[in-house]
Coordinates of C-alpha atoms (C1' of nucleotides) in Angstrom, one line a residue:
Chain A
M1 CA -10.4 -64.7 67.9
K2 CA -13.5 -66.6 67.4
N3 CA -16.9 -65.1 67.9
S4 CA -17.9 -67.9 70.3
E5 CA -15.3 -66.5 72.7
L6 CA -17.0 -63.2 72.7
S7 CA -20.5 -64.6 73.0
I8 CA -21.7 -62.7 70.0
H9 CA -24.6 -64.9 68.7
C10 CA -27.7 -63.8 67.0
Q11 CA -29.5 -66.6 68.8
S12 CA -28.9 -65.1 72.1
C13 CA -29.2 -61.5 71.1
S14 CA -32.3 -59.7 72.5
F15 CA -32.7 -57.5 69.4
S16 CA -32.6 -60.3 66.8
H17 CA -36.4 -59.8 66.2
L18 CA -35.6 -56.4 64.8
C19 CA -32.4 -57.2 63.0
L20 CA -31.4 -59.4 60.0
P21 CA -32.2 -62.7 61.8
V22 CA -35.9 -62.2 61.5
S23 CA -37.5 -65.3 59.9
L24 CA -34.2 -67.2 59.6
N25 CA -33.9 -70.8 60.8
S26 CA -31.2 -72.2 63.0
D27 CA -28.9 -73.2 60.1
E28 CA -29.2 -69.8 58.5
L29 CA -28.5 -68.1 61.8
D30 CA -25.4 -70.1 62.3
S31 CA -24.1 -69.1 58.9
L32 CA -24.9 -65.5 59.7
D33 CA -23.2 -65.8 63.0
D34 CA -20.0 -67.1 61.4
I35 CA -19.5 -63.9 59.4
I36 CA -20.1 -61.4 62.1
E37 CA -16.9 -59.7 63.1
R38 CA -15.9 -58.5 66.4
K39 CA -15.5 -54.8 67.0
R40 CA -14.1 -53.2 70.1
P41 CA -16.6 -50.9 71.8
L42 CA -17.0 -47.4 70.5
H43 CA -17.1 -44.4 72.8
K44 CA -19.1 -41.2 72.7
H45 CA -18.1 -39.2 69.6
D46 CA -16.2 -42.1 68.0
Y47 CA -16.8 -42.5 64.3
L48 CA -18.2 -45.9 63.2
L49 CA -17.8 -44.8 59.6
R50 CA -17.1 -41.8 57.5
A51 CA -18.5 -40.5 54.2
N52 CA -16.4 -41.0 51.1
T53 CA -14.5 -44.0 52.6
P54 CA -14.7 -47.4 50.8
F55 CA -17.7 -49.5 51.6
R56 CA -16.7 -52.8 53.3
S57 CA -19.4 -53.7 55.8
L58 CA -22.9 -53.2 57.1
Y59 CA -23.2 -52.7 60.8
A60 CA -25.8 -53.8 63.3
V61 CA -26.1 -51.9 66.5
R62 CA -25.8 -54.2 69.5
T63 CA -25.8 -51.6 72.3
G64 CA -25.8 -47.9 72.6
S65 CA -26.9 -45.4 70.0
F66 CA -25.6 -43.5 67.0
K67 CA -26.4 -40.6 64.7
S68 CA -25.8 -40.6 61.0
Y69 CA -25.4 -37.3 59.1
V70 CA -24.6 -36.1 55.6
A71 CA -22.5 -33.0 55.0
T72 CA -24.1 -30.0 53.3
A73 CA -22.4 -28.1 50.5
D74 CA -21.2 -25.5 53.0
G75 CA -19.9 -28.0 55.5
Q76 CA -22.8 -28.1 57.9
E77 CA -24.2 -31.4 59.0
Q78 CA -27.7 -32.8 58.4
I79 CA -28.6 -35.7 60.7
V80 CA -30.6 -38.3 58.7
A81 CA -31.1 -40.9 61.4
F82 CA -30.6 -42.0 65.0
H83 CA -29.8 -45.6 65.4
L84 CA -30.8 -47.9 68.3
P85 CA -29.9 -51.5 69.0
G86 CA -31.0 -53.8 66.2
D87 CA -30.8 -51.1 63.6
L88 CA -28.7 -51.7 60.5
I89 CA -26.3 -49.1 59.2
G90 CA -24.7 -48.6 55.8
F91 CA -27.3 -49.2 53.2
D92 CA -26.6 -45.8 51.6
A93 CA -23.2 -47.2 50.4
L94 CA -24.2 -50.0 48.1
S95 CA -24.7 -47.9 45.1
S96 CA -21.5 -45.8 45.0
N97 CA -19.4 -48.4 47.0
C98 CA -18.6 -45.5 49.4
Y99 CA -20.4 -44.6 52.5
T100 CA -22.3 -41.4 51.8
S101 CA -23.0 -40.5 55.5
N102 CA -21.0 -40.3 58.7
T103 CA -22.0 -42.3 61.7
V104 CA -21.0 -41.3 65.2
A105 CA -21.6 -43.0 68.6
L106 CA -23.8 -40.9 70.9
E107 CA -22.7 -42.9 73.9
T108 CA -20.6 -46.0 74.5
A109 CA -21.8 -48.5 72.0
M110 CA -21.1 -51.9 70.4
V111 CA -21.8 -53.1 66.9
C112 CA -21.8 -56.3 64.9
E113 CA -19.8 -55.9 61.7
L114 CA -21.2 -57.7 58.6
P115 CA -18.6 -57.8 55.9
Y116 CA -20.7 -57.2 52.8
Q117 CA -18.9 -59.5 50.4
T118 CA -19.2 -62.5 52.8
L119 CA -22.8 -61.5 53.6
N120 CA -23.5 -61.6 49.9
E121 CA -22.0 -65.1 49.5
V122 CA -24.1 -66.4 52.4
A123 CA -27.2 -64.6 51.0
E124 CA -26.6 -66.5 47.8
R125 CA -27.4 -69.7 49.6
F126 CA -30.2 -68.3 51.7
P127 CA -32.9 -66.5 49.8
K128 CA -34.6 -65.6 53.1
L129 CA -31.5 -63.7 54.2
R130 CA -31.5 -61.8 50.9
N131 CA -35.1 -60.9 51.4
Q132 CA -34.4 -59.8 54.9
I133 CA -31.7 -57.3 53.7
M134 CA -34.0 -56.0 50.9
S135 CA -36.8 -55.7 53.4
H136 CA -34.7 -53.6 55.7
M137 CA -33.7 -51.3 52.8
S138 CA -37.3 -51.0 51.8
A139 CA -38.3 -50.1 55.3
E140 CA -35.7 -47.4 55.4
I141 CA -37.1 -45.9 52.2
E142 CA -40.5 -45.9 53.7
Q143 CA -39.2 -44.2 56.8
N144 CA -37.6 -41.5 54.7
H145 CA -40.9 -40.8 53.0
Q146 CA -42.6 -40.4 56.3
M147 CA -39.8 -38.0 57.3
M148 CA -40.3 -35.9 54.2
M149 CA -44.0 -35.7 55.1
L150 CA -43.1 -34.6 58.7
L151 CA -40.7 -31.9 57.5
N152 CA -43.0 -30.5 54.8
K153 CA -46.4 -30.8 56.4
R154 CA -45.9 -30.6 60.2
T155 CA -45.4 -27.7 62.6
A156 CA -42.5 -27.5 65.0
Q157 CA -44.6 -29.0 67.9
E158 CA -46.0 -31.7 65.7
R159 CA -42.5 -32.7 64.6
L160 CA -41.2 -32.9 68.1
L161 CA -44.2 -34.8 69.4
H162 CA -43.8 -37.3 66.6
F163 CA -40.1 -37.6 67.4
L164 CA -40.7 -38.3 71.1
T165 CA -43.6 -40.8 70.5
H166 CA -41.7 -42.5 67.7
L167 CA -38.7 -42.9 70.0
A168 CA -40.9 -44.3 72.8
K169 CA -42.3 -46.8 70.3
R170 CA -38.8 -47.9 69.3
F171 CA -37.8 -48.3 73.0
T172 CA -40.9 -50.5 73.5
E173 CA -39.9 -52.7 70.6
R174 CA -36.6 -53.2 72.3
G175 CA -37.9 -54.1 75.6
Y176 CA -37.0 -50.8 77.3
S177 CA -39.4 -48.5 79.1
S178 CA -41.4 -46.3 76.8
K179 CA -42.6 -44.2 79.7
E180 CA -39.2 -43.0 80.8
F181 CA -36.0 -42.8 78.9
N182 CA -32.8 -40.8 78.5
L183 CA -32.1 -38.9 75.3
T184 CA -28.7 -39.7 74.1
M185 CA -28.7 -36.9 71.6
T186 CA -28.5 -33.2 72.4
R187 CA -31.3 -30.7 71.9
N188 CA -29.2 -29.3 69.1
E189 CA -29.1 -32.7 67.4
I190 CA -32.9 -33.2 67.7
G191 CA -33.4 -29.8 66.2
N192 CA -30.9 -30.5 63.4
Y193 CA -32.8 -33.8 62.6
L194 CA -36.2 -32.1 62.7
G195 CA -35.3 -29.0 60.8
L196 CA -35.6 -26.7 63.8
T197 CA -33.3 -24.7 66.1
V198 CA -32.1 -25.6 69.6
E199 CA -34.1 -22.7 71.0
T200 CA -37.3 -24.0 69.5
I201 CA -36.7 -27.5 70.9
S202 CA -36.1 -26.1 74.3
R203 CA -39.1 -23.9 74.3
L204 CA -41.4 -26.8 73.1
L205 CA -40.1 -29.2 75.7
T206 CA -40.9 -26.6 78.4
R207 CA -44.3 -26.1 76.8
F208 CA -45.1 -29.8 76.7
Q209 CA -44.1 -30.1 80.3
K210 CA -46.5 -27.3 81.3
E211 CA -49.2 -29.0 79.4
Q212 CA -48.6 -32.2 81.3
L213 CA -47.7 -34.2 78.2
I214 CA -44.2 -35.0 79.5
K215 CA -41.9 -34.5 82.4
V216 CA -38.4 -33.1 81.5
D217 CA -35.4 -33.5 83.7
G218 CA -32.4 -32.7 81.6
K219 CA -31.9 -35.6 79.3
L220 CA -34.5 -37.7 81.1
I221 CA -37.9 -37.7 79.5
S222 CA -41.0 -39.1 81.1
I223 CA -44.0 -39.7 78.9
L224 CA -47.2 -38.7 80.8
D225 CA -49.9 -38.8 78.1
F226 CA -48.7 -40.9 75.2
D227 CA -52.1 -40.9 73.4
A228 CA -52.5 -37.2 73.5
M229 CA -49.0 -36.8 72.2
V230 CA -49.7 -39.0 69.2
M231 CA -53.0 -37.2 68.5
R232 CA -51.3 -33.8 68.6
S233 CA -48.4 -35.0 66.5
Q234 CA -50.9 -35.5 63.8
G235 CA -52.4 -32.1 64.2
K236 CA -55.5 -33.3 65.9
F237 CA -57.2 -32.0 69.0
E238 CA -55.3 -28.7 69.2
H239 CA -56.2 -26.4 72.0
D240 CA -59.0 -28.6 73.2
N241 CA -60.7 -28.3 69.9
P242 CA -61.7 -31.8 68.8
T243 CA -62.2 -30.9 65.1
Q244 CA -59.8 -32.2 62.6
R245 CA -57.5 -29.9 60.6
M246 CA -59.3 -28.7 57.5
V247 CA -58.2 -30.4 54.3
V248 CA -58.4 -28.7 51.0
Chain B
M1 CA -48.9 -61.9 23.7
K2 CA -45.1 -62.1 23.6
N3 CA -42.9 -59.2 24.3
S4 CA -41.2 -59.6 21.0
E5 CA -44.4 -58.6 19.3
L6 CA -44.4 -55.4 21.2
S7 CA -40.7 -54.6 20.7
I8 CA -40.2 -54.2 24.4
H9 CA -36.5 -55.0 24.8
C10 CA -34.0 -53.8 27.2
Q11 CA -31.3 -54.0 24.5
S12 CA -33.0 -51.5 22.4
C13 CA -34.3 -49.2 25.2
S14 CA -32.6 -45.9 25.2
F15 CA -32.8 -45.7 29.0
S16 CA -31.2 -49.0 29.8
H17 CA -28.1 -47.3 31.1
L18 CA -30.2 -45.8 33.9
C19 CA -32.3 -48.9 34.6
L20 CA -31.8 -52.4 35.9
P21 CA -29.9 -53.5 32.8
V22 CA -26.8 -51.6 33.8
S23 CA -23.8 -54.0 33.8
L24 CA -25.8 -57.0 32.7
N25 CA -24.5 -59.1 29.8
S26 CA -26.5 -60.3 26.8
D27 CA -27.7 -63.6 28.4
E28 CA -28.8 -61.8 31.5
L29 CA -30.6 -59.1 29.5
D30 CA -32.5 -61.8 27.6
S31 CA -33.6 -63.4 30.9
L32 CA -34.7 -60.0 32.2
D33 CA -36.5 -59.2 29.0
D34 CA -38.5 -62.5 29.3
I35 CA -40.1 -61.5 32.5
I36 CA -41.1 -57.9 31.5
E37 CA -44.8 -57.7 31.2
R38 CA -46.7 -55.5 28.8
K39 CA -48.8 -52.7 30.2
R40 CA -51.2 -50.6 28.2
P41 CA -50.3 -46.9 28.2
L42 CA -51.4 -44.8 31.1
H43 CA -53.0 -41.5 30.7
K44 CA -52.7 -38.3 32.7
H45 CA -54.1 -38.8 36.2
D46 CA -54.2 -42.6 35.8
Y47 CA -52.9 -44.5 38.9
L48 CA -50.0 -46.9 38.3
L49 CA -50.3 -48.2 41.9
R50 CA -52.1 -47.4 45.1
A51 CA -51.0 -47.4 48.7
N52 CA -52.2 -50.4 50.8
T53 CA -52.7 -52.6 47.8
P54 CA -50.7 -55.9 47.6
F55 CA -47.2 -55.7 46.2
R56 CA -46.8 -57.7 43.0
S57 CA -44.4 -55.9 40.8
L58 CA -41.8 -53.2 40.4
Y59 CA -42.2 -50.9 37.5
A60 CA -39.7 -49.2 35.2
V61 CA -40.8 -46.0 33.5
R62 CA -40.4 -46.3 29.7
T63 CA -41.9 -43.0 28.6
G64 CA -43.7 -40.1 30.3
S65 CA -43.5 -39.1 33.9
F66 CA -45.1 -39.9 37.3
K67 CA -45.4 -38.6 40.8
S68 CA -45.4 -40.7 43.9
Y69 CA -47.0 -39.5 47.1
V70 CA -47.8 -40.7 50.6
A71 CA -51.0 -39.7 52.4
T72 CA -50.7 -37.7 55.6
A73 CA -52.7 -38.5 58.7
D74 CA -55.2 -35.9 57.8
G75 CA -55.6 -37.0 54.2
Q76 CA -53.3 -34.5 52.4
E77 CA -50.7 -35.7 50.0
Q78 CA -47.0 -35.5 50.3
I79 CA -45.2 -36.0 47.1
V80 CA -42.0 -38.0 47.7
A81 CA -40.7 -38.4 44.1
F82 CA -41.1 -37.5 40.4
H83 CA -40.2 -40.4 38.1
L84 CA -38.7 -40.0 34.6
P85 CA -37.9 -42.7 32.0
G86 CA -35.5 -45.3 33.4
D87 CA -36.6 -44.8 37.0
L88 CA -37.8 -47.8 39.0
I89 CA -40.9 -47.6 41.1
G90 CA -42.1 -49.7 44.0
F91 CA -39.1 -50.3 46.4
D92 CA -41.1 -49.0 49.3
A93 CA -43.3 -52.1 49.2
L94 CA -40.8 -54.9 49.8
S95 CA -41.0 -54.7 53.6
S96 CA -44.7 -54.7 54.2
N97 CA -45.6 -56.4 51.0
C98 CA -48.0 -53.6 50.3
Y99 CA -47.3 -50.4 48.4
T100 CA -47.0 -47.5 50.8
S101 CA -47.3 -44.8 48.3
N102 CA -49.5 -43.8 45.4
T103 CA -48.1 -43.4 41.9
V104 CA -49.9 -41.3 39.3
A105 CA -49.1 -40.5 35.7
L106 CA -48.4 -36.8 35.1
E107 CA -48.9 -37.3 31.3
T108 CA -49.4 -40.2 28.9
A109 CA -46.9 -42.8 30.0
M110 CA -45.7 -46.3 29.5
V111 CA -44.0 -48.7 32.0
C112 CA -42.3 -52.1 32.0
E113 CA -43.8 -54.3 34.7
L114 CA -41.4 -56.5 36.5
P115 CA -43.3 -59.2 38.5
Y116 CA -41.3 -59.3 41.7
Q117 CA -41.5 -63.1 42.3
T118 CA -40.2 -63.9 38.8
L119 CA -37.6 -61.1 39.1
N120 CA -36.4 -62.7 42.3
E121 CA -36.1 -66.1 40.7
V122 CA -34.0 -64.7 37.8
A123 CA -31.9 -62.8 40.3
E124 CA -31.2 -66.1 42.0
R125 CA -29.2 -67.1 38.9
F126 CA -27.7 -63.7 38.2
P127 CA -25.9 -62.1 41.1
K128 CA -25.3 -59.0 39.1
L129 CA -29.0 -58.4 38.7
R130 CA -29.4 -58.7 42.4
N131 CA -26.7 -56.2 43.0
Q132 CA -28.3 -53.9 40.5
I133 CA -31.6 -54.0 42.4
M134 CA -29.9 -53.3 45.7
S135 CA -27.8 -50.6 44.1
H136 CA -31.0 -48.8 43.0
M137 CA -32.5 -49.1 46.4
S138 CA -29.3 -47.7 48.0
A139 CA -29.3 -44.8 45.5
E140 CA -32.9 -44.1 46.5
I141 CA -31.9 -43.9 50.2
E142 CA -29.0 -41.6 49.3
Q143 CA -31.4 -39.4 47.4
N144 CA -33.8 -39.2 50.3
H145 CA -30.9 -38.1 52.6
Q146 CA -30.2 -35.3 50.2
M147 CA -33.8 -34.4 50.2
M148 CA -33.9 -34.1 54.0
M149 CA -30.9 -31.8 53.8
L150 CA -32.6 -29.7 51.2
L151 CA -35.8 -29.4 53.3
N152 CA -34.0 -28.7 56.6
K153 CA -31.1 -26.5 55.5
R154 CA -32.1 -24.6 52.4
T155 CA -34.3 -21.6 51.7
A156 CA -37.2 -21.5 49.3
Q157 CA -35.1 -20.2 46.5
E158 CA -32.3 -22.6 47.1
R159 CA -34.8 -25.5 47.0
L160 CA -36.4 -24.5 43.8
L161 CA -33.0 -23.8 42.1
H162 CA -31.9 -27.2 43.2
F163 CA -35.1 -28.7 41.9
L164 CA -34.7 -27.1 38.5
T165 CA -31.0 -27.9 38.0
H166 CA -31.5 -31.5 39.3
L167 CA -34.3 -31.9 36.8
A168 CA -32.0 -30.5 34.0
K169 CA -29.3 -33.0 35.0
R170 CA -31.8 -35.9 34.8
F171 CA -33.0 -34.8 31.4
T172 CA -29.3 -34.7 30.2
E173 CA -28.8 -38.3 31.4
R174 CA -31.8 -39.3 29.3
G175 CA -30.6 -37.6 26.2
Y176 CA -33.1 -34.8 26.4
S177 CA -32.3 -31.1 26.2
S178 CA -31.2 -29.8 29.6
K179 CA -31.5 -26.2 28.4
E180 CA -35.2 -26.3 27.6
F181 CA -37.9 -28.6 28.9
N182 CA -41.5 -28.8 29.8
L183 CA -42.6 -29.3 33.4
T184 CA -45.1 -32.1 33.5
M185 CA -46.0 -31.2 37.1
T186 CA -48.0 -28.2 38.3
R187 CA -46.5 -25.4 40.4
N188 CA -48.7 -26.8 43.2
E189 CA -47.0 -30.2 42.9
I190 CA -43.5 -28.7 42.9
G191 CA -44.4 -26.7 46.0
N192 CA -45.8 -29.8 47.7
Y193 CA -42.6 -31.7 46.9
L194 CA -40.3 -28.9 48.2
G195 CA -42.4 -28.0 51.2
L196 CA -43.4 -24.6 49.8
T197 CA -46.7 -23.1 48.7
V198 CA -47.8 -22.5 45.1
E199 CA -47.5 -18.8 45.6
T200 CA -43.9 -19.1 46.6
I201 CA -43.0 -21.2 43.6
S202 CA -44.8 -18.7 41.3
R203 CA -43.0 -15.7 42.8
L204 CA -39.6 -17.4 42.7
L205 CA -40.0 -18.4 39.0
T206 CA -40.9 -14.8 38.2
R207 CA -37.9 -13.6 40.2
F208 CA -35.5 -16.1 38.6
Q209 CA -36.7 -14.9 35.2
K210 CA -36.0 -11.2 36.2
E211 CA -32.6 -12.3 37.3
Q212 CA -31.9 -13.9 33.9
L213 CA -31.4 -17.3 35.4
I214 CA -34.3 -18.9 33.4
K215 CA -37.0 -18.0 31.0
V216 CA -40.5 -19.1 31.9
D217 CA -43.2 -19.6 29.4
G218 CA -46.0 -21.4 31.3
K219 CA -44.8 -25.0 31.6
L220 CA -41.8 -24.4 29.3
I221 CA -38.6 -23.6 31.2
S222 CA -35.4 -22.5 29.5
I223 CA -32.2 -22.6 31.5
L224 CA -30.2 -19.5 30.9
D225 CA -27.4 -19.7 33.4
F226 CA -27.1 -23.3 34.8
D227 CA -23.8 -22.7 36.7
A228 CA -25.2 -19.7 38.5
M229 CA -28.2 -21.7 39.4
V230 CA -26.2 -24.5 40.9
M231 CA -24.1 -22.0 42.8
R232 CA -27.1 -20.3 44.2
S233 CA -28.9 -23.5 45.0
Q234 CA -26.0 -24.2 47.4
G235 CA -26.3 -20.8 49.0
K236 CA -23.2 -19.3 47.4
F237 CA -22.8 -16.0 45.7
E238 CA -25.9 -14.4 47.0
H239 CA -26.5 -10.8 45.9
D240 CA -23.2 -10.6 44.1
N241 CA -21.5 -11.3 47.3
P242 CA -18.9 -13.9 46.6
T243 CA -18.3 -15.0 50.2
Q244 CA -19.5 -18.3 51.3
R245 CA -22.2 -18.7 53.9
M246 CA -20.8 -18.6 57.4
V247 CA -20.6 -22.0 59.0
V248 CA -20.7 -22.2 62.8
Chain C
dC1 C1' -13.6 -27.3 91.4
dG2 C1' -13.6 -24.9 87.1
dA3 C1' -14.2 -24.2 82.2
dG4 C1' -16.5 -25.1 78.1
dA5 C1' -20.6 -27.0 76.2
dA6 C1' -25.5 -27.4 76.5
dA7 C1' -29.8 -25.6 77.6
dT8 C1' -33.1 -22.0 78.7
dT9 C1' -35.6 -17.7 78.2
dG10 C1' -36.9 -13.2 76.3
dA11 C1' -37.2 -9.7 72.6
dA12 C1' -36.9 -8.4 67.9
dT13 C1' -36.9 -9.9 63.2
dC14 C1' -38.0 -12.1 58.9
dA15 C1' -38.9 -15.6 55.4
dA16 C1' -42.6 -17.8 53.9
dT17 C1' -47.5 -18.3 54.4
dT18 C1' -52.2 -17.0 54.3
dC19 C1' -55.7 -14.4 52.5
dA20 C1' -57.6 -12.2 48.6
dA21 C1' -58.3 -10.8 44.0
dT22 C1' -57.5 -11.3 39.2
dT23 C1' -55.6 -13.3 35.1
dT24 C1' -54.3 -17.0 32.1
dC25 C1' -54.4 -21.7 30.5
dG26 C1' -56.3 -25.9 28.8
dG27 C1' -59.7 -28.8 27.5
dT28 C1' -64.7 -29.6 25.9
dG29 C1' -68.8 -29.0 23.5
dG30 C1' -71.6 -26.5 20.3
Chain D
dC1 C1' -63.2 -22.5 15.3
dC2 C1' -64.6 -20.2 19.1
dA3 C1' -66.8 -19.7 23.5
dC4 C1' -66.9 -21.2 27.9
dC5 C1' -65.7 -23.2 32.4
dG6 C1' -62.9 -24.9 36.0
dA7 C1' -58.2 -25.4 37.1
dA8 C1' -53.8 -23.3 37.4
dA9 C1' -51.0 -19.5 38.0
dT10 C1' -49.9 -14.8 39.3
dT11 C1' -49.5 -10.8 42.2
dG12 C1' -50.1 -7.9 46.3
dA13 C1' -50.9 -7.1 51.3
dA14 C1' -51.2 -8.7 55.8
dT15 C1' -49.9 -12.1 59.1
dT16 C1' -47.2 -15.4 61.7
dG17 C1' -44.4 -19.4 63.2
dA18 C1' -40.0 -20.0 63.8
dT19 C1' -35.5 -17.9 63.8
dT20 C1' -32.0 -14.9 65.2
dC21 C1' -29.8 -12.3 68.5
dA22 C1' -28.6 -11.8 73.2
dA23 C1' -28.1 -12.8 77.9
dT24 C1' -27.9 -16.0 81.5
dT25 C1' -28.1 -20.4 83.8
dT26 C1' -27.2 -25.2 84.2
dC27 C1' -24.9 -29.2 83.2
dT28 C1' -20.7 -32.3 82.4
dC29 C1' -16.6 -34.2 83.1
dG30 C1' -11.4 -33.8 83.2

DNA sequence: CGAGAAATTGAATCAATTCAATTTCGGTGG
DNA sequence: CCACCGAAATTGAATTGATTCAATTTCTCG
């Protein structure tokens, strides 16, 4: 089955500005389009890929959302990313030629499969595509650094506020409402990602609601005071005290 | 000045098996050698690169060690990596074309500078070199995931034991003694990296010494029971109790 | 509708931090 | 070579943010 029949085209994709196509011209886009493989939709809890299986393809999220996690030595899971449309998945596999994390759909979702060998051949002809791939990997490394900072230097409430505002920003980039959105992950998964327990997440959401920062209705979150949330996620303006945290 | 005069050659470098040269043939190595630029030695506390300065080059550590850190919103530092000979530095800059972290020498050190534009041109001709670069970036992402796991799921003592055994492994790969080595970073920097305080690091080192896992003599660490350390860094065999941590 | 999963809330606990006081180390200048 | 000074490290005591344990309540969806 040809891609054209499925209308999978980078040109018409509303997330192309976040994905590999950035900065590619028409010819380059066509070549990229040609290698994208069709995948049937995934449903909630379906695995897109599993750790320790051979690396074949990168994936771009088209619709829906995913979580990626690595297994700990004692079999627990550590979520390392939540993926939204336009995100690329699989960069952790290039070194060992095996995926090192597991990726699961958090809701019904579609992806574009990019067979890596073919992608590499196309990239041979288009330096810009190559740069695009490297740029995405670099951004992922940058992101991870910010995450280490968040986990090491921030309190529970700063972490959760950062998580919520960051999510809001990502929704904005994708043309969704940044004021009101549904969480596709559970409180448990948020806690796992942020190094906190479910109970802490729950208590904080209740607290933020009382403080008029957000409105919580189950999975539906409404952002009431984005700026205050960003401020407080950086440890500023705590308890109406406008002095910055002391730095040693 | 030509590189030959300075005897900087990948072929003769004892860390080439960890660095970009992996899997390159003689021709490819020569091309790589040609683009490596000489840098005068850096001394303790010298900056190799600074965040928010334009990205020009990647760097490979030849001798000595470095720390890389990102600045927090309130001006503190969060160390994101310690670099040993053979390590590549600068992958966080490809996306924004600016370095996003600061890299400082922890002792007298030498690096090979790899001007990125030239490297890219050479990589155009040698797919293996390209793959090598991507492979290193992928490995860095993988590493970061393990770090998130460590920070979110492990206790203070597990983190420090992991840090010490991981360092020992890296020394082994580089042909150094893995049983006895000097820490080039301070207790403070170890704590910063692991999300712990200096006091905690100090107390734990004392404890590990009492438990005959290591011998501590200032910066000199002797590994006495590597296997036990690895076990305990994964939460196993605590307090002579050979049952594994319960997993929910 | 009903059962299991997810979320909430309170109380008790604890691992690591903070605060505080020395001690030791490492480098510099006389 | 030693004395000195600031930085780094150690150790103890008190404190605390987040967890753990426990008990419901509220969703979700087959």
